[in-house]
Amino acid sequence: MSKMDNLRAMREARYAEAQKRAASAPARPKAPVAPPAAGGSASTAAPAARAARGEAPAAEELCGHRNMGGRTCTRERGHAAKTHRYS
Ligand SMILES: [Zn+2]
């Protein structure tokens, strides 16, 4: 009986601790967008680095419009067609 009470107390303590931690530290510093004051070198270096890795910069050439289903338009950026295409 007391063992069960112990377990429950531990669980509740841990839960309260997690709640407290979540409330006190809401914003974890997770890779924010580089501030423009950083010299602007990041914006020019990123595509080059991506190309060096052999990744096609396809994402940059797409329209990128999102439909309601969360899909992304696969037409080229600024496409003339009035409709977006999601495939
Ligand atoms: Zn589109």
GROMACS .gro file of N, CA and C and ligand atoms in nm:
model
  262
    1MET      N    1   0.084  -0.121   0.000
    1MET     CA    2   0.000   0.000   0.000
    1MET      C    3   0.087   0.125   0.000
    2SER      N    4   0.179   0.130   0.094
    2SER     CA    5   0.264   0.249   0.102
    2SER      C    6   0.354   0.258  -0.021
    3LYS      N    7   0.385   0.142  -0.075
    3LYS     CA    8   0.468   0.142  -0.195
    3LYS      C    9   0.394   0.208  -0.311
    4MET      N   10   0.266   0.174  -0.320
    4MET     CA   11   0.186   0.235  -0.426
    4MET      C   12   0.176   0.387  -0.407
    5ASP      N   13   0.159   0.425  -0.282
    5ASP     CA   14   0.152   0.570  -0.253
    5ASP      C   15   0.283   0.637  -0.290
    6ASN      N   16   0.390   0.567  -0.262
    6ASN     CA   17   0.521   0.621  -0.297
    6ASN      C   18   0.532   0.642  -0.448
    7LEU      N   19   0.492   0.539  -0.520
    7LEU     CA   20   0.501   0.547  -0.665
    7LEU      C   21   0.420   0.664  -0.717
    8ARG      N   22   0.299   0.675  -0.663
    8ARG     CA   23   0.212   0.782  -0.713
    8ARG      C   24   0.272   0.919  -0.679
    9ALA      N   25   0.326   0.929  -0.560
    9ALA     CA   26   0.386   1.057  -0.519
    9ALA      C   27   0.502   1.091  -0.611
   10MET      N   28   0.582   0.990  -0.643
   10MET     CA   29   0.695   1.016  -0.732
   10MET      C   30   0.647   1.062  -0.869
   11ARG      N   31   0.544   0.993  -0.916
   11ARG     CA   32   0.493   1.027  -1.049
   11ARG      C   33   0.439   1.170  -1.050
   12GLU      N   34   0.367   1.202  -0.946
   12GLU     CA   35   0.310   1.337  -0.940
   12GLU      C   36   0.418   1.443  -0.928
   13ALA      N   37   0.521   1.410  -0.851
   13ALA     CA   38   0.631   1.505  -0.834
   13ALA      C   39   0.699   1.527  -0.969
   14ARG      N   40   0.719   1.417  -1.040
   14ARG     CA   41   0.785   1.429  -1.169
   14ARG      C   42   0.699   1.510  -1.267
   15TYR      N   43   0.569   1.485  -1.261
   15TYR     CA   44   0.478   1.556  -1.349
   15TYR      C   45   0.481   1.706  -1.319
   16ALA      N   46   0.475   1.738  -1.188
   16ALA     CA   47   0.478   1.879  -1.149
   16ALA      C   48   0.608   1.944  -1.194
   17GLU      N   49   0.715   1.867  -1.181
   17GLU     CA   50   0.846   1.920  -1.221
   17GLU      C   51   0.845   1.949  -1.371
   18ALA      N   52   0.790   1.859  -1.448
   18ALA     CA   53   0.786   1.879  -1.593
   18ALA      C   54   0.700   2.000  -1.628
   19GLN      N   55   0.589   2.013  -1.559
   19GLN     CA   56   0.501   2.128  -1.583
   19GLN      C   57   0.574   2.258  -1.553
   20LYS      N   58   0.645   2.256  -1.440
   20LYS     CA   59   0.717   2.376  -1.399
   20LYS      C   60   0.823   2.412  -1.503
   21ARG      N   61   0.893   2.309  -1.549
   21ARG     CA   62   1.000   2.333  -1.645
   21ARG      C   63   0.942   2.386  -1.776
   22ALA      N   64   0.832   2.328  -1.818
   22ALA     CA   65   0.772   2.373  -1.943
   22ALA      C   66   0.724   2.517  -1.934
   23ALA      N   67   0.677   2.553  -1.815
   23ALA     CA   68   0.625   2.689  -1.798
   23ALA      C   69   0.736   2.791  -1.787
   24SER      N   70   0.845   2.753  -1.721
   24SER     CA   71   0.953   2.849  -1.697
   24SER      C   72   1.043   2.864  -1.818
   25ALA      N   73   1.051   2.762  -1.902
   25ALA     CA   74   1.135   2.770  -2.022
   25ALA      C   75   1.052   2.746  -2.147
   26PRO      N   76   0.976   2.845  -2.186
   26PRO     CA   77   0.884   2.828  -2.299
   26PRO      C   78   0.956   2.824  -2.433
   27ALA      N   79   1.057   2.907  -2.449
   27ALA     CA   80   1.120   2.917  -2.581
   27ALA      C   81   1.260   2.860  -2.577
   28ARG      N   82   1.273   2.741  -2.631
   28ARG     CA   83   1.406   2.684  -2.643
   28ARG      C   84   1.474   2.750  -2.761
   29PRO      N   85   1.595   2.792  -2.746
   29PRO     CA   86   1.664   2.856  -2.860
   29PRO      C   87   1.691   2.755  -2.970
   30LYS      N   88   1.602   2.747  -3.067
   30LYS     CA   89   1.620   2.650  -3.175
   30LYS      C   90   1.643   2.720  -3.307
   31ALA      N   91   1.765   2.722  -3.348
   31ALA     CA   92   1.809   2.772  -3.477
   31ALA      C   93   1.718   2.880  -3.534
   32PRO      N   94   1.725   2.998  -3.480
   32PRO     CA   95   1.641   3.106  -3.534
   32PRO      C   96   1.693   3.152  -3.669
   33VAL      N   97   1.610   3.223  -3.740
   33VAL     CA   98   1.655   3.278  -3.868
   33VAL      C   99   1.766   3.378  -3.840
   34ALA      N  100   1.871   3.366  -3.914
   34ALA     CA  101   1.986   3.453  -3.891
   34ALA      C  102   1.944   3.598  -3.903
   35PRO      N  103   1.981   3.677  -3.804
   35PRO     CA  104   1.945   3.820  -3.809
   35PRO      C  105   2.018   3.888  -3.923
   36PRO      N  106   1.956   3.986  -3.984
   36PRO     CA  107   2.019   4.055  -4.098
   36PRO      C  108   2.146   4.127  -4.059
   37ALA      N  109   2.164   4.151  -3.930
   37ALA     CA  110   2.282   4.224  -3.884
   37ALA      C  111   2.405   4.136  -3.885
   38ALA      N  112   2.388   4.008  -3.917
   38ALA     CA  113   2.500   3.914  -3.911
   38ALA      C  114   2.597   3.931  -4.027
   39GLY      N  115   2.575   4.027  -4.113
   39GLY     CA  116   2.668   4.051  -4.222
   39GLY      C  117   2.613   4.006  -4.356
   40GLY      N  118   2.508   3.928  -4.354
   40GLY     CA  119   2.445   3.888  -4.479
   40GLY      C  120   2.519   3.777  -4.553
   41SER      N  121   2.622   3.722  -4.491
   41SER     CA  122   2.699   3.619  -4.560
   41SER      C  123   2.625   3.486  -4.559
   42ALA      N  124   2.539   3.467  -4.461
   42ALA     CA  125   2.469   3.339  -4.448
   42ALA      C  126   2.376   3.316  -4.566
   43SER      N  127   2.309   3.422  -4.611
   43SER     CA  128   2.212   3.406  -4.718
   43SER      C  129   2.280   3.368  -4.849
   44THR      N  130   2.401   3.413  -4.869
   44THR     CA  131   2.471   3.381  -4.993
   44THR      C  132   2.543   3.247  -4.982
   45ALA      N  133   2.580   3.211  -4.862
   45ALA     CA  134   2.657   3.088  -4.844
   45ALA      C  135   2.567   2.965  -4.847
   46ALA      N  136   2.444   2.980  -4.802
   46ALA     CA  137   2.356   2.864  -4.790
   46ALA      C  138   2.331   2.792  -4.923
   47PRO      N  139   2.292   2.862  -5.029
   47PRO     CA  140   2.265   2.793  -5.155
   47PRO      C  141   2.390   2.726  -5.211
   48ALA      N  142   2.503   2.792  -5.196
   48ALA     CA  143   2.628   2.735  -5.247
   48ALA      C  144   2.660   2.606  -5.174
   49ALA      N  145   2.641   2.609  -5.044
   49ALA     CA  146   2.670   2.490  -4.965
   49ALA      C  147   2.576   2.377  -5.005
   50ARG      N  148   2.453   2.414  -5.034
   50ARG     CA  149   2.356   2.312  -5.072
   50ARG      C  150   2.395   2.251  -5.207
   51ALA      N  151   2.440   2.337  -5.299
   51ALA     CA  152   2.480   2.289  -5.430
   51ALA      C  153   2.603   2.200  -5.418
   52ALA      N  154   2.690   2.236  -5.326
   52ALA     CA  155   2.812   2.158  -5.306
   52ALA      C  156   2.779   2.018  -5.259
   53ARG      N  157   2.670   2.007  -5.188
   53ARG     CA  158   2.631   1.876  -5.137
   53ARG      C  159   2.554   1.796  -5.242
   54GLY      N  160   2.535   1.856  -5.358
   54GLY     CA  161   2.468   1.784  -5.466
   54GLY      C  162   2.317   1.787  -5.456
   55GLU      N  163   2.265   1.875  -5.372
   55GLU     CA  164   2.120   1.884  -5.360
   55GLU      C  165   2.066   1.983  -5.461
   56ALA      N  166   1.967   1.942  -5.534
   56ALA     CA  167   1.907   2.034  -5.630
   56ALA      C  168   1.833   2.144  -5.555
   57PRO      N  169   1.850   2.265  -5.595
   57PRO     CA  170   1.780   2.376  -5.528
   57PRO      C  171   1.635   2.384  -5.572
   58ALA      N  172   1.573   2.269  -5.583
   58ALA     CA  173   1.437   2.264  -5.636
   58ALA      C  174   1.341   2.348  -5.553
   59ALA      N  175   1.360   2.343  -5.424
   59ALA     CA  176   1.266   2.412  -5.335
   59ALA      C  177   1.262   2.561  -5.368
   60GLU      N  178   1.373   2.613  -5.413
   60GLU     CA  179   1.377   2.756  -5.439
   60GLU      C  180   1.313   2.791  -5.572
   61GLU      N  181   1.298   2.692  -5.659
   61GLU     CA  182   1.243   2.723  -5.791
   61GLU      C  183   1.095   2.689  -5.800
   62LEU      N  184   1.040   2.640  -5.690
   62LEU     CA  185   0.899   2.604  -5.693
   62LEU      C  186   0.813   2.720  -5.643
   63CYS      N  187   0.689   2.713  -5.684
   63CYS     CA  188   0.593   2.814  -5.639
   63CYS      C  189   0.583   2.810  -5.487
   64GLY      N  190   0.573   2.689  -5.436
   64GLY     CA  191   0.573   2.673  -5.293
   64GLY      C  192   0.439   2.704  -5.227
   65HIS      N  193   0.337   2.729  -5.308
   65HIS     CA  194   0.206   2.759  -5.248
   65HIS      C  195   0.153   2.635  -5.178
   66ARG      N  196   0.098   2.657  -5.061
   66ARG     CA  197   0.044   2.545  -4.984
   66ARG      C  198  -0.105   2.537  -5.001
   67ASN      N  199  -0.155   2.419  -5.026
   67ASN     CA  200  -0.299   2.405  -5.030
   67ASN      C  201  -0.350   2.368  -4.891
   68MET      N  202  -0.480   2.348  -4.883
   68MET     CA  203  -0.537   2.327  -4.750
   68MET      C  204  -0.490   2.196  -4.688
   69GLY      N  205  -0.449   2.103  -4.773
   69GLY     CA  206  -0.404   1.975  -4.720
   69GLY      C  207  -0.259   1.977  -4.676
   70GLY      N  208  -0.196   2.094  -4.686
   70GLY     CA  209  -0.058   2.105  -4.645
   70GLY      C  210   0.039   2.063  -4.754
   71ARG      N  211  -0.013   2.038  -4.875
   71ARG     CA  212   0.075   2.000  -4.983
   71ARG      C  213   0.131   2.125  -5.050
   72THR      N  214   0.241   2.108  -5.118
   72THR     CA  215   0.308   2.223  -5.177
   72THR      C  216   0.294   2.221  -5.328
   73CYS      N  217   0.270   2.338  -5.384
   73CYS     CA  218   0.257   2.351  -5.529
   73CYS      C  219   0.389   2.314  -5.594
   74THR      N  220   0.381   2.230  -5.697
   74THR     CA  221   0.504   2.182  -5.761
   74THR      C  222   0.533   2.254  -5.891
   75ARG      N  223   0.451   2.351  -5.924
   75ARG     CA  224   0.482   2.429  -6.044
   75ARG      C  225   0.602   2.520  -6.017
   76GLU      N  226   0.657   2.575  -6.124
   76GLU     CA  227   0.773   2.661  -6.104
   76GLU      C  228   0.731   2.790  -6.037
   77ARG      N  229   0.826   2.855  -5.980
   77ARG     CA  230   0.798   2.979  -5.908
   77ARG      C  231   0.741   3.083  -6.005
   78GLY      N  232   0.638   3.149  -5.964
   78GLY     CA  233   0.577   3.254  -6.045
   78GLY      C  234   0.511   3.199  -6.170
   79HIS      N  235   0.459   3.077  -6.163
   79HIS     CA  236   0.402   3.014  -6.282
   79HIS      C  237   0.286   3.095  -6.338
   80ALA      N  238   0.271   3.082  -6.472
   80ALA     CA  239   0.167   3.158  -6.540
   80ALA      C  240   0.029   3.095  -6.518
   81ALA      N  241   0.027   2.966  -6.497
   81ALA     CA  242  -0.101   2.899  -6.478
   81ALA      C  243  -0.173   2.955  -6.355
   82LYS      N  244  -0.304   2.964  -6.367
   82LYS     CA  245  -0.379   3.024  -6.257
   82LYS      C  246  -0.395   2.927  -6.142
   83THR      N  247  -0.388   2.800  -6.174
   83THR     CA  248  -0.408   2.703  -6.069
   83THR      C  249  -0.274   2.649  -6.019
   84HIS      N  250  -0.273   2.609  -5.896
   84HIS     CA  251  -0.154   2.546  -5.841
   84HIS      C  252  -0.164   2.397  -5.866
   85ARG      N  253  -0.055   2.331  -5.869
   85ARG     CA  254  -0.054   2.189  -5.894
   85ARG      C  255   0.012   2.119  -5.775
   86TYR      N  256  -0.059   2.023  -5.723
   86TYR     CA  257  -0.005   1.947  -5.611
   86TYR      C  258   0.004   1.800  -5.652
   87SER      N  259   0.122   1.752  -5.671
   87SER     CA  260   0.135   1.613  -5.712
   87SER      C  261   0.255   1.548  -5.643
   88ZN      ZN  262   0.156   2.751  -5.747
   0.00000   0.00000   0.00000
